[in-house]
């Protein structure tokens, strides 16, 4: 059924999408993954995929979706970025893993580091743009959801254990992710301000999905790939650019894929254990 734009966020629209998917695959994923810039290669390592072109899925933002043990979504328009999260919820997904590319604010971070997100600072949220604004549907969650536990400690510990088992600790960090709207990169003064506020990395994605996921009770793990060090100094000749972000994503993509695959194995173990 065609929905007017304002109805696209109705419970019925989400349910129609979830029912459509459920009717077309036997997969019942427990974990969903959203891949950030240049990190879509995670989908390539899945076997046993069911692939749905996004234009076929009712109400779905235009992108590519693979459903296997888990669901992978690549490159969604900002406007519809949170739509799949509630569909995941209705499909019975329990864990959301979000990956993104981010600029390093923490001077100890190196290009190519992988940062597990401990917490976030949303410049959009603090400025009045929260994906949960508007009427609340209690079937998804409460009006005023808590965010002090947005990134689950148990998942973070499991992710750290995976990093250790794979010998990745030399380039794995933990830190606070700052969201700014983009698409322009930050000014030098903005980078200094975000660092002073407690940010370790800055990017243009992920936080809206995390808020919507926590609202409906999904457990969240966030992973940032540090693709560049932000410019903090007026004497610097460095300039942030998207090509560099994509280049570094390719360099570390394999490590990130190994990490996520290893972690999913551990999640399987921890959920299957008696
Ligand atoms: N700023 C914002 N978003 C980003 C950056 C950055 O420096 N690098 C990758 N995504």
PDB file of C-alpha atoms and ligand atoms in Angstrom:
ATOM      1  CA  UNK A   1       0.000   0.000   0.000  1.00  0.00           C
ATOM      2  CA  UNK A   2       1.315   3.480  -0.781  1.00  0.00           C
ATOM      3  CA  UNK A   3       1.656   5.748   2.238  1.00  0.00           C
ATOM      4  CA  UNK A   4       1.803   9.521   2.349  1.00  0.00           C
ATOM      5  CA  UNK A   5       5.163  10.762   3.653  1.00  0.00           C
ATOM      6  CA  UNK A   6       3.729  11.589   7.102  1.00  0.00           C
ATOM      7  CA  UNK A   7       2.332   8.034   7.467  1.00  0.00           C
ATOM      8  CA  UNK A   8       5.623   6.378   6.666  1.00  0.00           C
ATOM      9  CA  UNK A   9       6.506   6.520  10.359  1.00  0.00           C
ATOM     10  CA  UNK A  10       3.245   4.913  11.480  1.00  0.00           C
ATOM     11  CA  UNK A  11       3.368   1.601  13.335  1.00  0.00           C
ATOM     12  CA  UNK A  12       1.419   0.057  10.449  1.00  0.00           C
ATOM     13  CA  UNK A  13       4.071   1.074   7.901  1.00  0.00           C
ATOM     14  CA  UNK A  14       6.910  -0.434   9.965  1.00  0.00           C
ATOM     15  CA  UNK A  15       4.839  -3.581  10.500  1.00  0.00           C
ATOM     16  CA  UNK A  16       4.017  -3.912   6.829  1.00  0.00           C
ATOM     17  CA  UNK A  17       7.734  -3.793   6.026  1.00  0.00           C
ATOM     18  CA  UNK A  18       8.616  -6.334   8.731  1.00  0.00           C
ATOM     19  CA  UNK A  19       5.808  -8.688   7.605  1.00  0.00           C
ATOM     20  CA  UNK A  20       6.928  -8.350   3.982  1.00  0.00           C
ATOM     21  CA  UNK A  21      10.492  -9.386   4.890  1.00  0.00           C
ATOM     22  CA  UNK A  22       9.392 -12.176   7.213  1.00  0.00           C
ATOM     23  CA  UNK A  23       7.243 -13.671   4.479  1.00  0.00           C
ATOM     24  CA  UNK A  24      10.213 -13.812   2.097  1.00  0.00           C
ATOM     25  CA  UNK A  25      12.989 -15.325   4.185  1.00  0.00           C
ATOM     26  CA  UNK A  26      13.392 -18.007   6.810  1.00  0.00           C
ATOM     27  CA  UNK A  27      16.181 -15.956   8.381  1.00  0.00           C
ATOM     28  CA  UNK A  28      15.292 -14.671  11.845  1.00  0.00           C
ATOM     29  CA  UNK A  29      18.249 -12.409  12.639  1.00  0.00           C
ATOM     30  CA  UNK A  30      19.106 -11.540  16.215  1.00  0.00           C
ATOM     31  CA  UNK A  31      21.810  -9.048  15.300  1.00  0.00           C
ATOM     32  CA  UNK A  32      21.631  -6.213  12.774  1.00  0.00           C
ATOM     33  CA  UNK A  33      24.599  -4.276  11.430  1.00  0.00           C
ATOM     34  CA  UNK A  34      24.606  -0.819   9.883  1.00  0.00           C
ATOM     35  CA  UNK A  35      27.743  -0.120   7.865  1.00  0.00           C
ATOM     36  CA  UNK A  36      29.219   3.351   7.599  1.00  0.00           C
ATOM     37  CA  UNK A  37      31.160   5.059   4.802  1.00  0.00           C
ATOM     38  CA  UNK A  38      33.403   2.605   2.991  1.00  0.00           C
ATOM     39  CA  UNK A  39      32.582  -0.188   5.444  1.00  0.00           C
ATOM     40  CA  UNK A  40      29.906  -1.948   3.388  1.00  0.00           C
ATOM     41  CA  UNK A  41      32.417  -4.754   2.693  1.00  0.00           C
ATOM     42  CA  UNK A  42      31.131  -6.355   5.885  1.00  0.00           C
ATOM     43  CA  UNK A  43      28.253  -7.617   3.763  1.00  0.00           C
ATOM     44  CA  UNK A  44      30.653  -9.455   1.435  1.00  0.00           C
ATOM     45  CA  UNK A  45      31.853 -11.803   4.166  1.00  0.00           C
ATOM     46  CA  UNK A  46      28.382 -13.157   4.876  1.00  0.00           C
ATOM     47  CA  UNK A  47      27.462 -16.506   3.450  1.00  0.00           C
ATOM     48  CA  UNK A  48      23.952 -17.710   3.034  1.00  0.00           C
ATOM     49  CA  UNK A  49      22.657 -14.265   2.191  1.00  0.00           C
ATOM     50  CA  UNK A  50      19.196 -13.259   1.177  1.00  0.00           C
ATOM     51  CA  UNK A  51      19.476  -9.986  -0.712  1.00  0.00           C
ATOM     52  CA  UNK A  52      16.576  -7.613  -1.180  1.00  0.00           C
ATOM     53  CA  UNK A  53      16.919  -4.581  -3.432  1.00  0.00           C
ATOM     54  CA  UNK A  54      15.644  -1.723  -1.319  1.00  0.00           C
ATOM     55  CA  UNK A  55      13.312  -0.486  -3.993  1.00  0.00           C
ATOM     56  CA  UNK A  56      11.369  -3.768  -3.612  1.00  0.00           C
ATOM     57  CA  UNK A  57      10.875  -3.417   0.156  1.00  0.00           C
ATOM     58  CA  UNK A  58       7.766  -1.449   1.085  1.00  0.00           C
ATOM     59  CA  UNK A  59       8.532   2.003   2.568  1.00  0.00           C
ATOM     60  CA  UNK A  60      12.239   1.240   2.711  1.00  0.00           C
ATOM     61  CA  UNK A  61      14.915   3.866   2.103  1.00  0.00           C
ATOM     62  CA  UNK A  62      16.843   3.225  -1.125  1.00  0.00           C
ATOM     63  CA  UNK A  63      19.873   1.077  -0.374  1.00  0.00           C
ATOM     64  CA  UNK A  64      20.980  -2.576  -0.326  1.00  0.00           C
ATOM     65  CA  UNK A  65      19.937  -5.008   2.369  1.00  0.00           C
ATOM     66  CA  UNK A  66      21.308  -8.478   3.023  1.00  0.00           C
ATOM     67  CA  UNK A  67      19.659 -10.718   5.530  1.00  0.00           C
ATOM     68  CA  UNK A  68      21.605 -13.664   6.878  1.00  0.00           C
ATOM     69  CA  UNK A  69      22.329 -14.310  10.532  1.00  0.00           C
ATOM     70  CA  UNK A  70      22.115 -10.627  10.615  1.00  0.00           C
ATOM     71  CA  UNK A  71      20.984  -7.755   8.478  1.00  0.00           C
ATOM     72  CA  UNK A  72      23.275  -5.325   6.773  1.00  0.00           C
ATOM     73  CA  UNK A  73      22.238  -1.937   5.528  1.00  0.00           C
ATOM     74  CA  UNK A  74      24.422   0.360   3.500  1.00  0.00           C
ATOM     75  CA  UNK A  75      24.291   4.076   2.829  1.00  0.00           C
ATOM     76  CA  UNK A  76      20.890   5.421   3.703  1.00  0.00           C
ATOM     77  CA  UNK A  77      19.666   8.919   3.095  1.00  0.00           C
ATOM     78  CA  UNK A  78      19.722  10.982   6.264  1.00  0.00           C
ATOM     79  CA  UNK A  79      15.990  11.497   6.229  1.00  0.00           C
ATOM     80  CA  UNK A  80      15.123   7.819   6.442  1.00  0.00           C
ATOM     81  CA  UNK A  81      18.124   6.663   8.324  1.00  0.00           C
ATOM     82  CA  UNK A  82      16.218   5.414  11.346  1.00  0.00           C
ATOM     83  CA  UNK A  83      13.373   3.632   9.488  1.00  0.00           C
ATOM     84  CA  UNK A  84      15.116   0.211   9.402  1.00  0.00           C
ATOM     85  CA  UNK A  85      15.743   0.237  13.162  1.00  0.00           C
ATOM     86  CA  UNK A  86      12.078  -0.185  14.057  1.00  0.00           C
ATOM     87  CA  UNK A  87      11.718  -2.775  11.320  1.00  0.00           C
ATOM     88  CA  UNK A  88      14.611  -4.683  12.944  1.00  0.00           C
ATOM     89  CA  UNK A  89      12.811  -4.427  16.274  1.00  0.00           C
ATOM     90  CA  UNK A  90       9.590  -5.836  14.796  1.00  0.00           C
ATOM     91  CA  UNK A  91      11.613  -8.618  13.150  1.00  0.00           C
ATOM     92  CA  UNK A  92      12.895  -9.685  16.563  1.00  0.00           C
ATOM     93  CA  UNK A  93      16.414  -8.271  16.269  1.00  0.00           C
ATOM     94  CA  UNK A  94      17.947  -7.769  19.730  1.00  0.00           C
ATOM     95  CA  UNK A  95      21.395  -6.343  19.058  1.00  0.00           C
ATOM     96  CA  UNK A  96      22.372  -3.481  16.766  1.00  0.00           C
ATOM     97  CA  UNK A  97      25.982  -2.993  15.698  1.00  0.00           C
ATOM     98  CA  UNK A  98      26.646   0.386  14.087  1.00  0.00           C
ATOM     99  CA  UNK A  99      29.885   1.203  12.324  1.00  0.00           C
ATOM    100  CA  UNK A 100      31.018   4.557  11.013  1.00  0.00           C
ATOM    101  CA  UNK A 101      33.996   6.527   9.787  1.00  0.00           C
ATOM    102  CA  UNK A 102      35.063   9.323  12.121  1.00  0.00           C
ATOM    103  CA  UNK A 103      37.711  11.968  12.541  1.00  0.00           C
ATOM    104  CA  UNK A 104      40.006  11.614  15.562  1.00  0.00           C
ATOM    105  CA  UNK A 105      39.774  14.464  18.092  1.00  0.00           C
ATOM    106  CA  UNK A 106      41.798  12.659  20.747  1.00  0.00           C
ATOM    107  CA  UNK A 107      45.469  13.503  20.091  1.00  0.00           C
ATOM    108  CA  UNK A 108      46.482   9.964  21.126  1.00  0.00           C
ATOM    109  CA  UNK A 109      44.424   8.392  18.343  1.00  0.00           C
ATOM    110  CA  UNK A 110      46.087   7.364  15.075  1.00  0.00           C
ATOM    111  CA  UNK A 111      44.595   7.102  11.618  1.00  0.00           C
ATOM    112  CA  UNK A 112      43.384   3.511  11.258  1.00  0.00           C
ATOM    113  CA  UNK A 113      42.491   3.084  14.927  1.00  0.00           C
ATOM    114  CA  UNK A 114      39.213   1.354  15.728  1.00  0.00           C
ATOM    115  CA  UNK A 115      37.262   3.076  18.512  1.00  0.00           C
ATOM    116  CA  UNK A 116      34.500   1.325  20.431  1.00  0.00           C
ATOM    117  CA  UNK A 117      31.947   3.973  21.271  1.00  0.00           C
ATOM    118  CA  UNK A 118      31.562   4.375  25.033  1.00  0.00           C
ATOM    119  CA  UNK A 119      29.121   7.296  24.786  1.00  0.00           C
ATOM    120  CA  UNK A 120      28.073  10.097  22.464  1.00  0.00           C
ATOM    121  CA  UNK A 121      27.580  13.853  22.399  1.00  0.00           C
ATOM    122  CA  UNK A 122      24.958  14.854  19.855  1.00  0.00           C
ATOM    123  CA  UNK A 123      25.339  18.434  18.726  1.00  0.00           C
ATOM    124  CA  UNK A 124      22.069  17.915  16.838  1.00  0.00           C
ATOM    125  CA  UNK A 125      20.250  16.566  19.870  1.00  0.00           C
ATOM    126  CA  UNK A 126      21.503  19.353  22.124  1.00  0.00           C
ATOM    127  CA  UNK A 127      20.446  21.779  19.402  1.00  0.00           C
ATOM    128  CA  UNK A 128      16.884  20.455  19.205  1.00  0.00           C
ATOM    129  CA  UNK A 129      17.012  17.746  16.546  1.00  0.00           C
ATOM    130  CA  UNK A 130      16.165  14.382  18.050  1.00  0.00           C
ATOM    131  CA  UNK A 131      14.698  11.549  15.948  1.00  0.00           C
ATOM    132  CA  UNK A 132      12.086  10.891  18.664  1.00  0.00           C
ATOM    133  CA  UNK A 133      10.545  14.351  18.471  1.00  0.00           C
ATOM    134  CA  UNK A 134       6.859  14.274  17.573  1.00  0.00           C
ATOM    135  CA  UNK A 135       4.140  11.971  18.866  1.00  0.00           C
ATOM    136  CA  UNK A 136       5.415   8.926  20.769  1.00  0.00           C
ATOM    137  CA  UNK A 137       4.141   5.436  19.965  1.00  0.00           C
ATOM    138  CA  UNK A 138       4.330   3.415  23.191  1.00  0.00           C
ATOM    139  CA  UNK A 139       4.458   0.196  21.147  1.00  0.00           C
ATOM    140  CA  UNK A 140       8.054   1.156  20.371  1.00  0.00           C
ATOM    141  CA  UNK A 141       9.076   2.711  23.667  1.00  0.00           C
ATOM    142  CA  UNK A 142       8.551   5.299  26.376  1.00  0.00           C
ATOM    143  CA  UNK A 143       8.218   9.037  25.809  1.00  0.00           C
ATOM    144  CA  UNK A 144      11.458   9.944  27.614  1.00  0.00           C
ATOM    145  CA  UNK A 145      13.943   7.118  27.138  1.00  0.00           C
ATOM    146  CA  UNK A 146      17.137   6.926  29.176  1.00  0.00           C
ATOM    147  CA  UNK A 147      20.394   7.370  27.276  1.00  0.00           C
ATOM    148  CA  UNK A 148      22.950   6.970  30.072  1.00  0.00           C
ATOM    149  CA  UNK A 149      23.221   3.299  29.102  1.00  0.00           C
ATOM    150  CA  UNK A 150      23.047   3.822  25.326  1.00  0.00           C
ATOM    151  CA  UNK A 151      26.164   1.745  24.578  1.00  0.00           C
ATOM    152  CA  UNK A 152      26.012  -1.517  26.497  1.00  0.00           C
ATOM    153  CA  UNK A 153      28.938  -2.327  28.747  1.00  0.00           C
ATOM    154  CA  UNK A 154      28.640  -6.124  28.231  1.00  0.00           C
ATOM    155  CA  UNK A 155      28.815  -5.743  24.441  1.00  0.00           C
ATOM    156  CA  UNK A 156      31.752  -3.377  24.780  1.00  0.00           C
ATOM    157  CA  UNK A 157      33.578  -5.894  26.988  1.00  0.00           C
ATOM    158  CA  UNK A 158      32.891  -8.713  24.509  1.00  0.00           C
ATOM    159  CA  UNK A 159      34.145  -6.494  21.674  1.00  0.00           C
ATOM    160  CA  UNK A 160      37.320  -5.740  23.652  1.00  0.00           C
ATOM    161  CA  UNK A 161      37.787  -9.465  24.305  1.00  0.00           C
ATOM    162  CA  UNK A 162      37.442 -10.115  20.555  1.00  0.00           C
ATOM    163  CA  UNK A 163      40.050  -7.440  19.831  1.00  0.00           C
ATOM    164  CA  UNK A 164      42.402  -9.041  22.316  1.00  0.00           C
ATOM    165  CA  UNK A 165      41.901 -12.542  20.931  1.00  0.00           C
ATOM    166  CA  UNK A 166      42.627 -11.268  17.419  1.00  0.00           C
ATOM    167  CA  UNK A 167      45.748  -9.372  18.514  1.00  0.00           C
ATOM    168  CA  UNK A 168      44.197  -6.004  17.634  1.00  0.00           C
ATOM    169  CA  UNK A 169      44.680  -4.212  20.955  1.00  0.00           C
ATOM    170  CA  UNK A 170      47.466  -1.986  19.603  1.00  0.00           C
ATOM    171  CA  UNK A 171      44.950  -0.136  17.416  1.00  0.00           C
ATOM    172  CA  UNK A 172      41.720  -0.498  19.377  1.00  0.00           C
ATOM    173  CA  UNK A 173      40.481   2.351  21.608  1.00  0.00           C
ATOM    174  CA  UNK A 174      37.380   3.379  23.473  1.00  0.00           C
ATOM    175  CA  UNK A 175      35.868   6.835  23.424  1.00  0.00           C
ATOM    176  CA  UNK A 176      33.125   9.404  23.035  1.00  0.00           C
ATOM    177  CA  UNK A 177      31.655   9.984  19.565  1.00  0.00           C
ATOM    178  CA  UNK A 178      30.426  13.509  18.700  1.00  0.00           C
ATOM    179  CA  UNK A 179      27.740  13.978  16.084  1.00  0.00           C
ATOM    180  CA  UNK A 180      27.644  17.034  13.870  1.00  0.00           C
ATOM    181  CA  UNK A 181      25.210  17.366  10.969  1.00  0.00           C
ATOM    182  CA  UNK A 182      27.631  17.627   8.034  1.00  0.00           C
ATOM    183  CA  UNK A 183      28.062  17.444   5.111  1.00  0.00           C
ATOM    184  CA  UNK A 184      30.809  20.028   5.628  1.00  0.00           C
ATOM    185  CA  UNK A 185      33.637  18.971   7.899  1.00  0.00           C
ATOM    186  CA  UNK A 186      34.312  20.885  11.130  1.00  0.00           C
ATOM    187  CA  UNK A 187      36.184  24.139  11.494  1.00  0.00           C
ATOM    188  CA  UNK A 188      39.312  24.215  13.616  1.00  0.00           C
ATOM    189  CA  UNK A 189      37.455  26.053  16.395  1.00  0.00           C
ATOM    190  CA  UNK A 190      34.663  23.459  16.298  1.00  0.00           C
ATOM    191  CA  UNK A 191      37.174  20.621  16.627  1.00  0.00           C
ATOM    192  CA  UNK A 192      38.806  22.333  19.590  1.00  0.00           C
ATOM    193  CA  UNK A 193      35.395  22.887  21.183  1.00  0.00           C
ATOM    194  CA  UNK A 194      34.289  19.271  20.679  1.00  0.00           C
ATOM    195  CA  UNK A 195      37.542  18.003  22.159  1.00  0.00           C
ATOM    196  CA  UNK A 196      37.191  20.346  25.134  1.00  0.00           C
ATOM    197  CA  UNK A 197      33.650  18.997  25.651  1.00  0.00           C
ATOM    198  CA  UNK A 198      35.003  15.463  26.018  1.00  0.00           C
ATOM    199  CA  UNK A 199      34.770  14.124  22.467  1.00  0.00           C
ATOM    200  CA  UNK A 200      37.337  11.629  21.162  1.00  0.00           C
ATOM    201  CA  UNK A 201      35.998  11.333  17.618  1.00  0.00           C
ATOM    202  CA  UNK A 202      33.633  13.283  15.382  1.00  0.00           C
ATOM    203  CA  UNK A 203      31.341  12.106  12.610  1.00  0.00           C
ATOM    204  CA  UNK A 204      28.083  12.736  10.795  1.00  0.00           C
ATOM    205  CA  UNK A 205      26.046   9.613  11.470  1.00  0.00           C
ATOM    206  CA  UNK A 206      25.005   6.842  13.847  1.00  0.00           C
ATOM    207  CA  UNK A 207      23.527   8.772  16.781  1.00  0.00           C
ATOM    208  CA  UNK A 208      19.940   8.997  15.412  1.00  0.00           C
ATOM    209  CA  UNK A 209      19.941   5.233  14.802  1.00  0.00           C
ATOM    210  CA  UNK A 210      21.277   4.583  18.308  1.00  0.00           C
ATOM    211  CA  UNK A 211      18.594   6.771  19.914  1.00  0.00           C
ATOM    212  CA  UNK A 212      15.796   5.032  18.011  1.00  0.00           C
ATOM    213  CA  UNK A 213      17.319   1.627  18.784  1.00  0.00           C
ATOM    214  CA  UNK A 214      17.579   2.328  22.518  1.00  0.00           C
ATOM    215  CA  UNK A 215      14.026   3.696  22.517  1.00  0.00           C
ATOM    216  CA  UNK A 216      12.754   0.279  21.394  1.00  0.00           C
ATOM    217  CA  UNK A 217      15.126  -1.621  23.669  1.00  0.00           C
ATOM    218  CA  UNK A 218      17.782  -2.907  21.262  1.00  0.00           C
ATOM    219  CA  UNK A 219      21.238  -3.477  22.757  1.00  0.00           C
ATOM    220  CA  UNK A 220      23.793  -1.325  20.948  1.00  0.00           C
ATOM    221  CA  UNK A 221      27.464  -1.585  20.102  1.00  0.00           C
ATOM    222  CA  UNK A 222      29.045   1.306  18.191  1.00  0.00           C
ATOM    223  CA  UNK A 223      32.353   1.118  16.346  1.00  0.00           C
ATOM    224  CA  UNK A 224      34.152   4.072  14.750  1.00  0.00           C
ATOM    225  CA  UNK A 225      37.014   3.727  12.333  1.00  0.00           C
ATOM    226  CA  UNK A 226      39.329   6.711  12.743  1.00  0.00           C
ATOM    227  CA  UNK A 227      39.957   7.667   9.122  1.00  0.00           C
ATOM    228  CA  UNK A 228      41.692  10.995   9.751  1.00  0.00           C
ATOM    229  CA  UNK A 229      42.950  13.205  12.521  1.00  0.00           C
ATOM    230  CA  UNK A 230      40.935  16.413  12.619  1.00  0.00           C
ATOM    231  CA  UNK A 231      42.746  19.692  12.122  1.00  0.00           C
ATOM    232  CA  UNK A 232      43.268  21.464  15.464  1.00  0.00           C
ATOM    233  CA  UNK A 233      45.990  23.903  14.524  1.00  0.00           C
ATOM    234  CA  UNK A 234      45.881  27.023  12.335  1.00  0.00           C
ATOM    235  CA  UNK A 235      49.401  26.290  11.039  1.00  0.00           C
ATOM    236  CA  UNK A 236      48.393  22.881   9.730  1.00  0.00           C
ATOM    237  CA  UNK A 237      48.220  22.304   5.975  1.00  0.00           C
ATOM    238  CA  UNK A 238      46.016  19.196   6.449  1.00  0.00           C
ATOM    239  CA  UNK A 239      42.507  19.235   5.009  1.00  0.00           C
ATOM    240  CA  UNK A 240      39.751  16.694   5.743  1.00  0.00           C
ATOM    241  CA  UNK A 241      38.444  15.076   2.577  1.00  0.00           C
ATOM    242  CA  UNK A 242      36.100  12.224   1.780  1.00  0.00           C
ATOM    243  CA  UNK A 243      38.535  10.408  -0.546  1.00  0.00           C
ATOM    244  CA  UNK A 244      40.995  10.000   2.325  1.00  0.00           C
ATOM    245  CA  UNK A 245      38.189   8.744   4.579  1.00  0.00           C
ATOM    246  CA  UNK A 246      37.260   6.099   2.002  1.00  0.00           C
ATOM    247  CA  UNK A 247      40.904   5.130   1.406  1.00  0.00           C
ATOM    248  CA  UNK A 248      41.559   4.449   5.086  1.00  0.00           C
ATOM    249  CA  UNK A 249      38.259   2.585   5.393  1.00  0.00           C
ATOM    250  CA  UNK A 250      39.528   0.190   2.730  1.00  0.00           C
ATOM    251  CA  UNK A 251      42.864  -0.263   4.524  1.00  0.00           C
ATOM    252  CA  UNK A 252      41.252  -1.234   7.833  1.00  0.00           C
ATOM    253  CA  UNK A 253      38.093  -2.828   6.447  1.00  0.00           C
ATOM    254  CA  UNK A 254      39.491  -6.327   6.741  1.00  0.00           C
ATOM    255  CA  UNK A 255      40.418  -5.918  10.413  1.00  0.00           C
ATOM    256  CA  UNK A 256      36.999  -4.470  11.121  1.00  0.00           C
ATOM    257  CA  UNK A 257      35.291  -7.348   9.312  1.00  0.00           C
ATOM    258  CA  UNK A 258      37.336  -9.881  11.283  1.00  0.00           C
ATOM    259  CA  UNK A 259      36.486  -8.124  14.508  1.00  0.00           C
ATOM    260  CA  UNK A 260      32.749  -8.021  13.828  1.00  0.00           C
ATOM    261  CA  UNK A 261      32.662 -11.618  12.578  1.00  0.00           C
ATOM    262  CA  UNK A 262      34.581 -12.817  15.642  1.00  0.00           C
ATOM    263  CA  UNK A 263      32.283 -10.849  17.915  1.00  0.00           C
ATOM    264  CA  UNK A 264      29.160 -12.288  16.264  1.00  0.00           C
ATOM    265  CA  UNK A 265      30.598 -15.752  16.935  1.00  0.00           C
ATOM    266  CA  UNK A 266      31.007 -14.833  20.600  1.00  0.00           C
ATOM    267  CA  UNK A 267      27.483 -13.413  20.737  1.00  0.00           C
ATOM    268  CA  UNK A 268      26.206 -16.713  19.361  1.00  0.00           C
ATOM    269  CA  UNK A 269      28.123 -18.530  22.089  1.00  0.00           C
ATOM    270  CA  UNK A 270      26.849 -16.245  24.806  1.00  0.00           C
ATOM    271  CA  UNK A 271      23.210 -16.477  23.681  1.00  0.00           C
ATOM    272  CA  UNK A 272      23.335 -20.252  23.081  1.00  0.00           C
ATOM    273  CA  UNK A 273      24.957 -21.048  26.400  1.00  0.00           C
ATOM    274  CA  UNK A 274      22.578 -22.672  28.899  1.00  0.00           C
TER     275      UNK A 274
HETATM  276  N1  LIG B   1      34.599  14.777  10.577  1.00  0.00           N
HETATM  277  C1  LIG B   1      33.325  14.378  10.423  1.00  0.00           C
HETATM  278  N2  LIG B   1      32.997  13.211   9.897  1.00  0.00           N
HETATM  279  C2  LIG B   1      33.995  12.402   9.531  1.00  0.00           C
HETATM  280  C3  LIG B   1      35.340  12.768   9.660  1.00  0.00           C
HETATM  281  C4  LIG B   1      35.659  14.028  10.223  1.00  0.00           C
HETATM  282  O1  LIG B   1      36.823  14.428  10.368  1.00  0.00           O
HETATM  283  N3  LIG B   1      36.073  11.728   9.194  1.00  0.00           N
HETATM  284  C5  LIG B   1      35.195  10.771   8.798  1.00  0.00           C
HETATM  285  N4  LIG B   1      33.948  11.177   8.991  1.00  0.00           N
END
